[in-house]
Short mmCIF file of C-alpha atoms in Angstrom, two decimals:
data_model
loop_
_atom_site.label_atom_id
_atom_site.label_comp_id
_atom_site.label_asym_id
_atom_site.label_seq_id
_atom_site.Cartn_x
_atom_site.Cartn_y
_atom_site.Cartn_z
CA MET A 217 109.03 127.40 104.54
CA THR A 218 109.19 129.72 101.53
CA GLU A 219 111.05 128.81 98.35
CA LEU A 220 113.77 131.35 99.15
CA GLU A 221 114.19 129.86 102.62
CA ARG A 222 114.51 126.39 101.05
CA MET A 223 117.19 127.74 98.75
CA ASP A 224 119.03 129.55 101.56
CA GLN A 225 119.03 126.38 103.65
CA ALA A 226 120.35 124.33 100.72
CA GLU A 227 123.07 126.93 100.09
CA THR A 228 124.16 126.75 103.75
CA PHE A 229 124.29 122.93 103.65
CA ILE A 230 126.27 122.92 100.40
CA ASN A 231 128.76 125.51 101.63
CA ARG A 232 129.33 123.35 104.69
CA TYR A 233 129.99 120.34 102.42
CA PHE A 234 132.62 122.31 100.50
CA GLU A 235 134.34 123.16 103.79
CA PHE A 236 134.90 119.42 104.23
CA GLU A 237 135.98 119.12 100.59
CA ASP A 238 138.44 122.01 100.95
CA ALA A 239 139.88 120.42 104.11
CA VAL A 240 140.49 117.17 102.18
CA ASN A 241 142.08 119.01 99.24
CA VAL A 242 144.36 121.07 101.49
CA SER A 243 145.44 117.89 103.30
CA TYR A 244 146.38 116.25 99.98
CA GLU A 245 148.30 119.38 98.96
CA ASN A 246 150.11 119.25 102.29
CA LYS A 247 150.98 115.60 101.62
CA GLU A 248 152.46 116.43 98.21
CA TYR A 249 154.41 119.28 99.81
CA LEU A 250 155.85 116.94 102.45
CA LYS A 251 156.90 114.45 99.76
CA THR A 252 159.22 117.06 98.22
CA TYR A 253 161.44 116.74 101.31
CA ILE A 254 161.98 113.01 100.76
CA LYS A 255 165.12 112.24 98.76
CA ASP A 256 166.95 109.06 97.89
CA VAL A 257 170.14 108.82 99.93
CA SER A 258 172.03 107.81 96.78
CA LYS A 259 170.94 111.10 95.18
CA VAL A 260 172.40 112.98 98.14
CA GLU A 261 175.70 111.20 97.49
CA ALA A 262 175.55 112.06 93.78
CA ASP A 263 174.77 115.72 94.52
CA PHE A 264 177.65 115.90 97.01
CA ASP A 265 180.05 114.54 94.34
CA VAL A 266 182.78 113.38 96.71
CA LYS A 267 185.27 112.66 93.89
CA GLN A 268 185.06 116.18 92.46
CA ARG A 269 185.40 117.68 95.93
CA ALA A 270 188.41 115.47 96.66
CA LYS A 271 190.12 116.55 93.42
CA ARG A 272 189.55 120.22 94.25
CA ASP A 273 190.82 119.89 97.82
CA ILE A 274 193.87 117.81 96.79
CA MET A 275 194.79 120.50 94.24
CA ILE A 276 194.63 123.08 97.03
CA CYS A 277 196.94 120.91 99.16
CA VAL A 278 199.37 120.50 96.26
CA ALA A 279 199.35 124.25 95.61
CA ALA A 280 200.01 124.93 99.30
CA ALA A 281 202.89 122.42 99.36
CA VAL A 282 204.44 123.92 96.21
CA LEU A 283 204.14 127.42 97.66
CA VAL A 284 205.88 126.33 100.88
CA PHE A 285 208.62 124.62 98.84
CA ILE A 286 209.27 127.79 96.84
CA ILE A 287 209.29 129.99 99.95
CA LEU A 288 211.83 127.74 101.67
CA PHE A 289 213.91 126.95 98.57
CA ILE A 290 214.64 130.57 97.61
CA PRO A 291 216.67 131.48 100.73
CA LEU A 292 218.22 128.03 101.13
CA HIS A 293 219.04 127.40 97.45
CA LYS A 294 220.87 124.14 96.87
CA SER A 295 222.55 124.10 100.27
CA ALA A 296 219.61 122.44 101.97
CA VAL A 297 217.22 121.39 99.22
CA LEU A 298 216.06 118.43 101.29
CA VAL A 299 214.49 120.71 103.92
CA PRO A 300 211.82 122.33 101.69
CA ILE A 301 211.05 118.93 100.12
CA VAL A 302 210.49 117.31 103.51
CA VAL A 303 208.42 120.25 104.81
CA SER A 304 206.33 120.29 101.62
CA LEU A 305 205.66 116.56 101.85
CA PHE A 306 204.84 116.98 105.53
CA ILE A 307 202.16 119.50 104.52
CA LEU A 308 200.96 117.63 101.41
CA ILE A 309 200.44 114.08 102.70
CA PRO A 310 198.62 114.88 105.98
CA GLY A 311 196.68 117.56 104.13
CA ILE A 312 195.40 115.08 101.56
CA ILE A 313 194.52 112.55 104.26
CA PHE A 314 192.67 115.26 106.21
CA VAL A 315 190.59 116.62 103.31
CA VAL A 316 189.65 113.13 102.09
CA SER A 317 188.58 112.14 105.62
CA LEU A 318 186.70 115.43 106.03
CA ASN A 319 184.76 114.94 102.80
CA ARG A 320 183.86 111.38 103.79
CA TYR A 321 182.67 112.65 107.17
CA LYS A 322 180.59 115.41 105.55
CA LEU A 323 179.02 112.92 103.13
CA SER A 324 178.25 110.47 105.94
CA ALA A 325 176.65 113.27 108.00
CA LEU A 326 174.55 114.41 105.01
CA LYS A 327 173.36 110.86 104.30
CA GLN A 328 172.47 110.32 107.94
CA HIS A 329 170.64 113.65 108.08
CA GLN A 330 168.67 112.83 104.91
CA ALA A 331 167.77 109.40 106.30
CA GLU A 332 166.47 111.07 109.46
CA VAL A 333 164.52 113.59 107.37
CA ASN A 334 163.01 110.80 105.26
CA ASP A 335 161.91 108.88 108.37
CA GLY A 336 160.52 112.03 109.98
CA ILE A 337 158.59 113.06 106.85
CA LYS A 338 157.16 109.55 106.41
CA GLU A 339 155.98 109.68 110.02
CA GLN A 340 154.25 113.02 109.37
CA ILE A 341 152.65 111.63 106.19
CA GLU A 342 151.29 108.62 108.11
CA ILE A 343 149.65 110.96 110.64
CA LEU A 344 148.31 113.10 107.80
CA ASP A 345 146.89 110.02 106.01
CA LEU A 346 144.91 109.13 109.13
CA ARG A 347 143.59 112.68 109.30
CA ILE A 348 142.64 112.58 105.60
CA LYS A 349 140.67 109.35 106.12
CA GLN A 350 138.80 110.92 109.03
CA VAL A 351 137.92 114.08 107.11
CA GLU A 352 136.95 112.10 103.99
CA LYS A 353 134.60 109.96 106.10
CA GLN A 354 133.08 113.09 107.64
CA ARG A 355 132.66 114.57 104.16
CA ASP A 356 131.08 111.40 102.72
CA ASP A 357 128.75 110.98 105.72
CA TYR A 358 127.71 114.61 105.42
CA PHE A 359 127.08 114.20 101.68
CA ALA A 360 124.89 111.15 102.33
CA ALA A 361 122.83 113.19 104.80
CA LEU A 362 122.77 116.10 102.35
CA GLN A 363 121.10 113.99 99.68
CA LYS A 364 118.15 113.49 102.04
CA LYS A 365 117.91 117.18 102.97
CA ILE A 366 117.98 118.68 99.46
CA ASP A 367 115.25 117.27 97.24
CA PHE A 368 114.84 119.86 94.50
CA MET A 369 118.13 119.34 92.66
CA GLU A 370 120.67 116.71 91.77
CA LEU A 371 123.73 116.95 93.98
CA ASP A 372 126.13 117.17 91.09
CA VAL A 373 129.35 119.17 91.50
CA ASP A 374 128.39 121.62 88.73
CA TYR A 375 125.09 122.34 90.43
CA MET A 376 126.52 122.51 93.94
CA LYS A 377 129.29 124.91 92.95
CA ASN A 378 126.73 127.15 91.26
CA ILE A 379 124.14 127.18 94.03
CA GLY A 380 124.55 130.97 94.18
CA ARG A 381 123.63 131.32 90.49
CA ILE A 382 120.67 129.00 90.95
CA LYS A 383 119.51 131.18 93.84
CA GLU A 384 119.73 134.24 91.60
CA LYS A 385 117.01 132.73 89.39
CA LEU A 386 114.65 133.03 92.36
CA LEU A 387 115.82 136.50 93.32
CA ASP A 388 115.50 138.00 89.82
CA GLY A 389 112.07 136.46 89.24
CA THR A 390 113.18 134.05 86.51
CA ALA A 391 111.79 131.18 88.61
CA GLU A 392 109.12 130.94 91.29
CA THR A 393 110.17 127.63 92.85
CA CYS A 394 113.48 125.98 93.61
CA GLU A 395 112.79 123.32 90.99
CA GLU A 396 112.15 125.99 88.34
CA ALA A 397 115.36 127.78 89.37
CA VAL A 398 117.31 124.56 88.79
CA ASP A 399 115.67 124.09 85.37
CA ALA A 400 116.51 127.68 84.40
CA PHE A 401 120.12 127.19 85.48
CA GLU A 402 120.34 123.98 83.42
CA GLN A 403 119.33 125.92 80.31
CA THR A 404 121.90 128.62 81.06
CA LEU A 405 124.58 125.99 81.65
CA LEU A 406 123.73 124.24 78.39
CA MET A 407 124.04 127.49 76.44
CA GLU A 408 127.41 128.20 78.05
CA GLN A 409 128.70 124.76 77.11
CA MET A 410 127.54 125.18 73.52
CA THR A 411 129.11 128.62 73.04
CA SER A 412 132.41 128.21 74.86
CA ILE A 413 135.42 125.92 74.55
CA ILE A 414 136.93 124.79 77.80
CA LYS A 415 140.64 124.26 77.60
CA LYS A 416 142.30 122.14 80.24
CA SER A 417 146.05 122.34 80.66
CA GLU A 418 147.78 118.96 80.82
CA THR A 419 150.85 120.42 82.47
CA LYS A 420 151.17 119.91 86.19
CA PRO A 421 151.29 123.25 88.02
CA GLU A 422 154.59 124.03 89.70
CA MET A 423 154.63 123.82 93.47
CA ASP A 424 155.21 127.14 95.24
CA MET A 425 157.53 126.02 98.04
CA GLU A 426 157.57 129.42 99.82
CA LYS A 427 153.79 129.63 99.82
CA ASN A 428 153.45 126.04 101.05
CA LEU A 429 156.02 126.73 103.76
CA GLU A 430 153.75 129.52 105.03
CA ARG A 431 150.61 127.35 104.74
CA PHE A 432 151.87 124.07 106.19
CA GLY A 433 154.96 125.08 108.17
CA ASP A 434 158.47 123.63 108.10
CA PRO A 435 158.41 119.81 108.47
CA LEU A 436 162.12 119.81 109.27
CA LYS A 437 161.41 121.77 112.46
CA VAL A 438 158.81 119.17 113.40
CA ILE A 439 161.43 116.44 112.95
CA GLU A 440 163.90 118.31 115.20
CA GLU A 441 161.21 118.81 117.85
CA ASN A 442 160.29 115.11 117.72
CA LYS A 443 163.98 114.14 118.09
CA LYS A 444 164.26 116.34 121.20
CA LYS A 445 161.10 114.80 122.67
CA LYS A 446 162.40 111.27 122.06
CA LYS A 447 165.74 112.13 123.70
CA LYS A 448 163.92 113.51 126.76
CA GLU A 449 161.78 110.37 126.96
CA LYS A 450 164.89 108.16 126.79
CA LYS A 451 166.53 110.14 129.61
CA LYS A 452 163.44 109.73 131.79
CA LYS A 453 163.53 105.95 131.23
#
């Protein structure tokens, strides 16, 4: 086997390792994406703001009752003032009871929906965690085998990610053997570290929800599909 063939083989092995690594990273990104759908039920209640909604709806009921009173009072005047009052109260009181009950129903439905979403997302995360463990084991087992197959370089991330640049040292004649190519790359890497300042941002990158929706799909649809399957299974039983 020539030195270039040794290098090509090592490059193929390393690229395969990074396929496992990418699969693990994507799975963790998917997990973080799924977590964004989990919300505390109490937060749902706070966001709904039932008191503010009730105030708004009661004001609408009061305005409607006043409008009806005015419409009826103008033609009747003082001759039958009791009629518009009774009709207005008949609109106001049931209206208030209705809107308060409606808001409570809406809030209850939202809380129940969020609870179902939380359970469904947690179920998906559990499945994903099992998949992550499997892929991580495959990656680690492959790396252990890789250490026995590649003997001319240290399997450090910096070296592995730059296997293409190391190969270039053979192609351009800088090195005659794989070991010499690694040594030449080490010198290049050292010079780069001495002449450049690497700045790492401490801020956490924002999650692109639309992009993740395209990559990982809609977990809410999965929950709905699972609910339908469970209902069908119950009917069969």
